[in-house]
XYZ file of C-alpha atoms in Angstrom:
459
model
C -9.723 -32.333 50.734
C -11.715 -33.122 47.639
C -9.832 -33.017 44.369
C -10.739 -30.456 41.708
C -12.397 -31.786 38.548
C -10.040 -32.180 35.577
C -9.813 -29.201 33.260
C -9.666 -29.787 29.520
C -7.651 -27.217 27.615
C -9.092 -25.376 24.639
C -7.280 -27.525 22.035
C -8.839 -30.715 23.390
C -12.277 -29.110 23.474
C -11.832 -27.927 19.880
C -10.847 -31.430 18.786
C -13.956 -32.874 20.441
C -16.100 -30.348 18.613
C -14.479 -30.974 15.238
C -15.218 -34.704 15.494
C -18.803 -34.255 16.679
C -21.979 -34.295 14.585
C -23.877 -31.058 14.116
C -26.573 -31.921 16.660
C -23.922 -32.794 19.231
C -22.113 -29.517 18.594
C -25.334 -27.671 19.391
C -25.616 -29.523 22.689
C -21.963 -28.937 23.632
C -22.310 -25.212 22.897
C -24.562 -24.932 25.953
C -21.903 -26.259 28.359
C -19.397 -23.381 28.479
C -18.500 -20.080 26.803
C -15.480 -21.496 24.975
C -17.594 -24.161 23.276
C -20.399 -21.660 22.742
C -18.163 -19.487 20.576
C -16.119 -22.235 18.919
C -19.209 -24.342 18.213
C -20.872 -21.508 16.316
C -17.769 -21.072 14.178
C -17.718 -24.786 13.309
C -21.442 -24.927 12.527
C -21.077 -22.028 10.100
C -17.799 -23.143 8.503
C -19.513 -25.526 6.047
C -22.292 -24.834 3.544
C -25.181 -23.010 5.240
C -28.671 -23.025 3.708
C -30.598 -19.798 4.265
C -34.351 -19.826 3.601
C -34.629 -23.534 2.852
C -37.510 -25.035 4.808
C -39.737 -22.008 5.036
C -40.362 -19.150 7.414
C -39.830 -20.988 10.712
C -36.355 -22.168 9.763
C -35.394 -18.713 8.546
C -36.482 -17.187 11.867
C -34.529 -19.853 13.776
C -31.444 -19.151 11.674
C -31.709 -15.378 12.199
C -32.053 -15.828 15.978
C -28.920 -17.936 15.974
C -27.002 -15.372 13.910
C -27.884 -12.257 15.938
C -26.376 -13.776 19.107
C -22.987 -12.433 20.263
C -23.868 -9.023 18.793
C -24.042 -10.472 15.294
C -20.382 -11.502 15.209
C -21.374 -14.899 13.820
C -22.013 -13.491 10.340
C -18.247 -13.254 9.857
C -17.945 -17.066 10.161
C -19.936 -17.661 6.969
C -17.867 -18.696 3.947
C -20.179 -20.977 1.903
C -23.845 -19.896 1.720
C -26.906 -21.024 -0.245
C -29.848 -18.587 -0.289
C -33.307 -19.897 -1.190
C -35.991 -17.336 -1.950
C -39.474 -17.337 -0.436
C -41.633 -14.233 -1.063
C -43.711 -15.076 2.019
C -40.891 -13.924 4.303
C -41.848 -10.713 6.076
C -40.142 -7.410 5.319
C -38.798 -7.342 8.889
C -37.067 -10.697 8.535
C -35.799 -9.815 5.057
C -34.274 -6.614 6.492
C -32.568 -8.552 9.322
C -31.178 -10.944 6.706
C -29.984 -8.060 4.521
C -28.294 -6.317 7.454
C -26.617 -9.562 8.445
C -25.389 -10.330 4.931
C -23.671 -6.957 4.846
C -21.569 -8.175 7.789
C -20.807 -11.545 6.167
C -17.665 -10.275 4.493
C -15.927 -13.663 4.363
C -18.398 -15.408 2.046
C -16.398 -16.875 -0.835
C -18.882 -19.397 -2.240
C -22.421 -18.144 -2.903
C -25.387 -20.086 -4.285
C -28.647 -18.339 -5.202
C -31.638 -20.633 -5.797
C -34.888 -19.260 -7.183
C -34.613 -15.937 -5.374
C -36.057 -13.686 -8.106
C -39.512 -13.232 -6.577
C -37.896 -12.846 -3.166
C -35.653 -10.067 -4.500
C -38.597 -8.326 -6.191
C -40.387 -8.158 -2.808
C -37.328 -7.218 -0.736
C -35.045 -5.147 -2.933
C -32.841 -4.102 -0.013
C -31.562 -7.673 -0.122
C -30.326 -7.144 -3.696
C -28.006 -4.355 -2.585
C -26.846 -6.368 0.423
C -25.897 -9.450 -1.591
C -24.276 -7.341 -4.313
C -22.130 -5.611 -1.678
C -20.385 -8.808 -0.557
C -16.681 -8.123 -1.177
C -15.051 -11.548 -1.411
C -17.320 -13.841 -3.454
C -15.154 -16.056 -5.706
C -17.487 -18.930 -6.641
C -21.069 -18.295 -7.766
C -23.956 -20.654 -8.569
C -27.307 -19.275 -9.736
C -30.383 -21.370 -10.576
C -33.820 -20.273 -11.797
C -32.485 -16.817 -12.476
C -34.849 -14.025 -13.519
C -34.585 -10.321 -14.220
C -34.043 -9.292 -10.576
C -31.313 -11.838 -10.124
C -29.678 -10.636 -13.335
C -29.858 -7.052 -12.069
C -28.067 -8.247 -8.944
C -25.333 -9.848 -11.043
C -24.981 -6.703 -13.098
C -24.571 -4.490 -10.025
C -22.191 -6.727 -8.065
C -18.471 -5.998 -8.242
C -17.296 -9.547 -7.705
C -14.040 -10.868 -9.117
C -15.157 -14.456 -9.607
C -13.072 -17.532 -10.253
C -15.997 -19.792 -11.240
C -19.607 -19.133 -12.204
C -22.625 -21.353 -12.899
C -25.644 -19.580 -14.340
C -28.980 -21.288 -14.970
C -32.389 -20.078 -16.037
C -33.905 -23.375 -14.868
C -33.468 -25.737 -11.967
C -31.404 -28.879 -12.297
C -32.875 -31.132 -14.973
C -35.450 -28.537 -16.061
C -35.653 -27.885 -19.778
C -38.023 -25.002 -20.348
C -37.763 -21.506 -21.731
C -40.032 -18.654 -20.686
C -40.153 -15.802 -23.198
C -41.480 -13.529 -20.426
C -38.449 -13.766 -18.177
C -37.369 -10.291 -19.205
C -34.680 -8.657 -21.291
C -32.183 -8.932 -18.440
C -32.066 -12.710 -18.848
C -30.965 -12.218 -22.450
C -27.834 -10.425 -21.341
C -24.749 -12.341 -22.292
C -22.792 -13.776 -19.335
C -19.807 -11.847 -20.635
C -21.720 -8.620 -19.977
C -23.195 -9.706 -16.632
C -19.858 -10.793 -15.185
C -17.662 -8.061 -16.625
C -15.966 -7.306 -13.305
C -14.556 -10.853 -13.439
C -12.781 -10.411 -16.769
C -9.330 -10.852 -15.316
C -10.151 -13.586 -12.809
C -12.803 -15.976 -14.180
C -11.446 -19.467 -14.979
C -14.659 -21.550 -15.370
C -18.097 -20.683 -16.729
C -21.119 -23.019 -16.905
C -24.360 -21.761 -18.465
C -27.568 -23.820 -18.478
C -30.663 -22.814 -20.483
C -29.094 -19.397 -20.995
C -30.121 -17.857 -24.325
C -28.233 -14.575 -24.553
C -28.417 -11.958 -27.264
C -25.454 -11.572 -29.558
C -22.329 -9.888 -28.281
C -21.036 -6.630 -29.652
C -17.571 -6.495 -31.174
C -16.254 -4.552 -28.155
C -17.639 -6.993 -25.562
C -15.455 -8.008 -22.593
C -12.786 -10.659 -23.108
C -12.003 -13.318 -20.498
C -8.412 -14.433 -21.077
C -8.233 -16.811 -18.103
C -11.342 -18.916 -18.757
C -10.080 -22.449 -19.327
C -13.337 -24.398 -18.923
C -16.532 -23.422 -20.757
C -19.821 -25.353 -20.477
C -22.841 -24.261 -22.522
C -25.651 -26.723 -21.783
C -29.259 -26.948 -22.994
C -29.011 -24.125 -25.496
C -32.262 -23.642 -27.383
C -30.692 -21.660 -30.199
C -27.793 -22.850 -32.288
C -24.457 -21.565 -30.964
C -22.405 -18.797 -32.541
C -19.010 -20.390 -32.017
C -16.950 -17.391 -33.105
C -18.358 -15.376 -30.177
C -16.993 -17.944 -27.755
C -13.609 -17.951 -29.451
C -13.390 -14.166 -29.283
C -14.736 -13.821 -25.747
C -12.948 -16.810 -24.184
C -9.776 -17.062 -26.310
C -7.865 -19.496 -24.095
C -10.475 -22.189 -23.422
C -9.027 -25.690 -23.096
C -12.133 -27.645 -22.036
C -15.496 -27.248 -23.822
C -18.832 -28.929 -23.012
C -21.783 -28.216 -25.327
C -25.382 -29.402 -25.664
C -28.435 -28.013 -27.438
C -32.074 -28.757 -26.663
C -33.227 -29.540 -30.245
C -31.563 -32.917 -29.905
C -33.449 -34.693 -32.703
C -31.882 -33.433 -35.911
C -33.755 -35.821 -38.189
C -35.203 -33.777 -41.009
C -32.987 -30.825 -40.079
C -29.921 -31.771 -42.104
C -30.081 -28.561 -44.126
C -30.285 -26.477 -40.947
C -27.282 -28.274 -39.478
C -25.279 -27.800 -42.675
C -26.171 -24.113 -42.778
C -25.183 -23.471 -39.148
C -22.017 -25.535 -39.589
C -21.008 -23.545 -42.671
C -21.736 -20.223 -40.975
C -19.742 -21.145 -37.878
C -16.902 -22.667 -39.888
C -16.551 -19.510 -41.992
C -16.679 -17.211 -38.956
C -14.102 -19.083 -36.868
C -11.825 -19.594 -39.881
C -11.724 -15.829 -40.513
C -10.738 -14.938 -36.941
C -8.914 -18.095 -35.821
C -10.237 -20.903 -33.672
C -8.433 -21.584 -30.407
C -5.087 -21.910 -32.153
C -3.683 -23.786 -29.167
C -6.342 -26.471 -29.664
C -8.640 -27.945 -27.018
C -7.613 -30.471 -24.397
C -11.142 -31.896 -24.236
C -14.562 -31.521 -25.800
C -17.847 -33.135 -24.682
C -20.876 -33.079 -26.988
C -23.044 -35.246 -29.158
C -21.846 -35.600 -32.732
C -24.493 -33.331 -34.253
C -23.636 -30.519 -31.835
C -19.942 -31.052 -32.454
C -20.569 -30.771 -36.197
C -22.613 -27.564 -36.063
C -19.932 -25.871 -33.923
C -17.788 -25.740 -37.047
C -14.525 -25.937 -35.089
C -11.285 -25.827 -37.047
C -8.945 -26.710 -34.184
C -7.609 -29.993 -32.896
C -9.126 -31.630 -29.825
C -6.910 -34.011 -27.912
C -9.686 -35.786 -25.956
C -13.204 -36.051 -27.418
C -16.231 -37.365 -25.500
C -19.291 -37.998 -27.662
C -22.683 -39.559 -27.131
C -24.168 -41.319 -30.149
C -27.780 -42.080 -30.984
C -29.439 -43.235 -34.180
C -30.056 -39.724 -35.487
C -26.543 -38.363 -35.041
C -24.456 -41.387 -36.051
C -24.148 -39.917 -39.587
C -22.371 -36.877 -38.111
C -19.520 -38.940 -36.625
C -17.045 -38.574 -39.492
C -17.800 -34.881 -40.037
C -17.414 -34.188 -36.312
C -13.934 -35.746 -36.288
C -12.685 -34.003 -39.431
C -10.714 -31.292 -37.638
C -10.588 -32.753 -34.137
C -8.098 -35.533 -34.975
C -8.252 -36.807 -31.366
C -5.677 -38.806 -29.462
C -8.347 -40.130 -27.090
C -11.998 -40.812 -27.920
C -14.763 -41.744 -25.459
C -18.048 -42.924 -26.974
C -21.342 -43.612 -25.204
C -23.837 -45.540 -27.329
C -26.848 -47.780 -26.897
C -25.916 -51.458 -27.142
C -28.557 -51.929 -29.832
C -26.677 -49.451 -32.070
C -23.307 -51.134 -31.609
C -23.852 -52.998 -34.862
C -22.847 -52.864 -38.512
C -24.351 -49.355 -38.795
C -21.949 -48.115 -36.151
C -19.036 -49.835 -37.872
C -19.893 -48.205 -41.207
C -19.814 -44.713 -39.705
C -16.692 -45.515 -37.694
C -14.943 -46.588 -40.888
C -15.995 -43.307 -42.501
C -14.368 -41.482 -39.601
C -11.191 -43.618 -39.708
C -9.175 -41.141 -41.849
C -9.569 -38.587 -39.044
C -8.715 -41.085 -36.288
C -5.287 -42.132 -37.487
C -3.591 -40.582 -34.441
C -6.035 -42.125 -31.976
C -4.218 -43.925 -29.135
C -6.996 -44.599 -26.593
C -10.655 -45.419 -27.111
C -13.270 -46.028 -24.416
C -16.721 -47.220 -25.481
C -19.612 -47.367 -23.003
C -22.559 -49.517 -24.053
C -25.894 -48.685 -22.430
C -28.171 -51.716 -21.990
C -31.944 -51.626 -21.653
C -34.558 -54.290 -20.841
C -35.059 -55.170 -24.505
C -31.347 -56.086 -24.743
C -31.659 -59.050 -22.365
C -31.259 -61.686 -25.062
C -28.203 -60.189 -26.705
C -25.069 -62.269 -27.187
C -22.955 -59.656 -25.482
C -19.464 -61.105 -26.088
C -20.154 -61.488 -29.809
C -21.658 -57.996 -29.921
C -18.501 -56.495 -28.410
C -16.124 -58.343 -30.740
C -18.137 -57.426 -33.833
C -18.407 -53.788 -32.782
C -14.709 -53.569 -31.978
C -13.873 -54.756 -35.503
C -14.578 -51.216 -36.706
C -11.398 -50.118 -34.913
C -9.016 -52.392 -36.807
C -8.173 -49.636 -39.296
C -6.634 -47.405 -36.597
C -2.893 -48.109 -36.620
C -1.923 -46.110 -33.521
C -4.656 -47.393 -31.198
C -2.928 -48.846 -28.125
C -5.651 -49.047 -25.483
C -9.279 -50.104 -25.869
C -11.858 -50.115 -23.078
C -15.381 -51.514 -23.335
C -17.694 -50.633 -20.443
C -21.114 -52.264 -20.158
C -23.652 -50.200 -18.238
C -26.951 -51.837 -17.405
C -27.672 -49.590 -14.444
C -29.989 -47.260 -16.351
C -32.787 -49.828 -16.570
C -31.569 -52.585 -14.238
C -31.508 -54.686 -17.358
C -28.810 -57.273 -16.774
C -29.381 -58.407 -13.202
C -28.985 -61.999 -12.036
C -25.783 -63.914 -12.712
C -23.273 -61.283 -13.749
C -21.777 -61.370 -17.183
C -18.354 -61.316 -15.537
C -19.090 -64.745 -14.067
C -20.600 -66.182 -17.246
C -17.994 -64.890 -19.658
C -15.219 -67.124 -20.993
C -12.750 -64.321 -20.543
C -9.680 -66.067 -21.994
C -11.474 -66.776 -25.276
C -13.087 -63.338 -25.318
C -9.820 -61.466 -24.722
C -8.077 -63.499 -27.407
C -10.828 -62.568 -29.867
C -10.507 -58.862 -28.993
C -6.741 -58.771 -29.488
C -7.124 -60.685 -32.737
C -9.828 -58.310 -33.957
C -7.904 -55.130 -33.042
C -4.243 -56.190 -33.425
C -2.758 -52.745 -32.746
C -3.839 -52.573 -29.077
C -1.544 -53.587 -26.249
C -4.104 -53.176 -23.438
C -7.800 -53.999 -23.224
C -10.113 -53.131 -20.344
C -13.508 -54.656 -19.653
C -15.826 -52.865 -17.248
C -19.265 -54.071 -16.138
C -21.909 -52.414 -13.966
C -25.071 -54.465 -13.809
C -27.015 -54.227 -10.587
C -28.107 -50.617 -10.383
C -26.419 -47.265 -10.118
C -24.977 -48.040 -6.707
C -24.407 -51.747 -7.348
C -21.076 -53.515 -7.535
C -18.746 -52.788 -10.443
C -16.353 -55.158 -12.147
C -13.311 -54.032 -14.060
C -10.455 -56.053 -15.475
C -7.525 -54.881 -17.537
C -5.521 -57.319 -19.647
C -2.431 -56.849 -21.801
C -1.609 -58.531 -25.061
C 0.869 -60.735 -23.190
C -1.934 -62.037 -20.952
C -1.219 -60.140 -17.721
C -4.413 -59.120 -15.904
C -5.364 -56.695 -13.157
C -8.733 -56.425 -11.392
C -10.137 -53.242 -9.898
């Protein structure tokens, strides 16, 4: 008698599927009912893009989803929806009906769907009805998208809201009043749950005194603001922030000193009258001019600043209340000169508790002829007045312009002599770290840490 073919149990089949690539999963789904059902679940368990690639891909996706009486919608947990107003009303209705069944979506990304929503408003109600969304990302938002946010009843943990796409820096005055709504008003149903908020190019109107308060927001990012910030609104609305990241679009403050002083004074007075994050901040990322105009009166344990020629003069004033324990500076190598040292010395009274300092030097093609070791030693001399500094790191980044290719500096550097000079120049440090990235963003990196006793470690 002929022997029966071996039978693989469901656990083995599931393991095969989990290790397979997406195309292979699709092929295996056609072999038996068990793989047909399990394969669909696996394909939909990761991020799913809806509408990306045009009408044909949307139709293909909808055909896949309506199989098994539409039960597949429940497998969705991480979905990105891309708007295309060319989609027919029939397909938009199928998508809306399906989304209403996708009750397990926890992570939702909406990309440029405003025109799509204006053409197919049934989709607005469908998306807003999702019951379990916890993480939201919105890009290229407009008035219809904002109406969706205002009508949804989500209890979010994290939210990213953008009026532009990634890297876009424009502002359209015709976007509508809805886009001027403050995120605190748009996301009011998340008052008790929201922990992180990132806004990009969002220019909201002022908040009223009785606006919602978000006591659990710990991380606040306000990027590419066109108008100067009203810091006291943040302090009142997000009273327990520990991590703050700020940037404004008018980055060149040359000739605007009076404006900066006026905004600084206004913010300083407002936050002083109501208190300014009395627990202090764990970390703050900004350029020095932005940090100055915030007018903060609280301590910041870890400060990350970028420095350019126009905001170097703000360094000391930015550190006045921060009094950091750790300071990370990114600066062009061409500015790491006596001018930098002068402003660093001005800031020294506010850096007396500094224990760690990391300085990243950006190199460009015109920096090819620099004597880099001498540059680093001279620049580091500005730190000698900091008595509690224990760790210094200098990172050289030439990846931006591929400017230091060829023989790497790590190979050409007389490291023993260089390290001795560093420890002599900054006698308070016990550890120094040198990091080099020279051959492009994805090129090899070199990092060596050395102690005052001479022990080294490469990474």
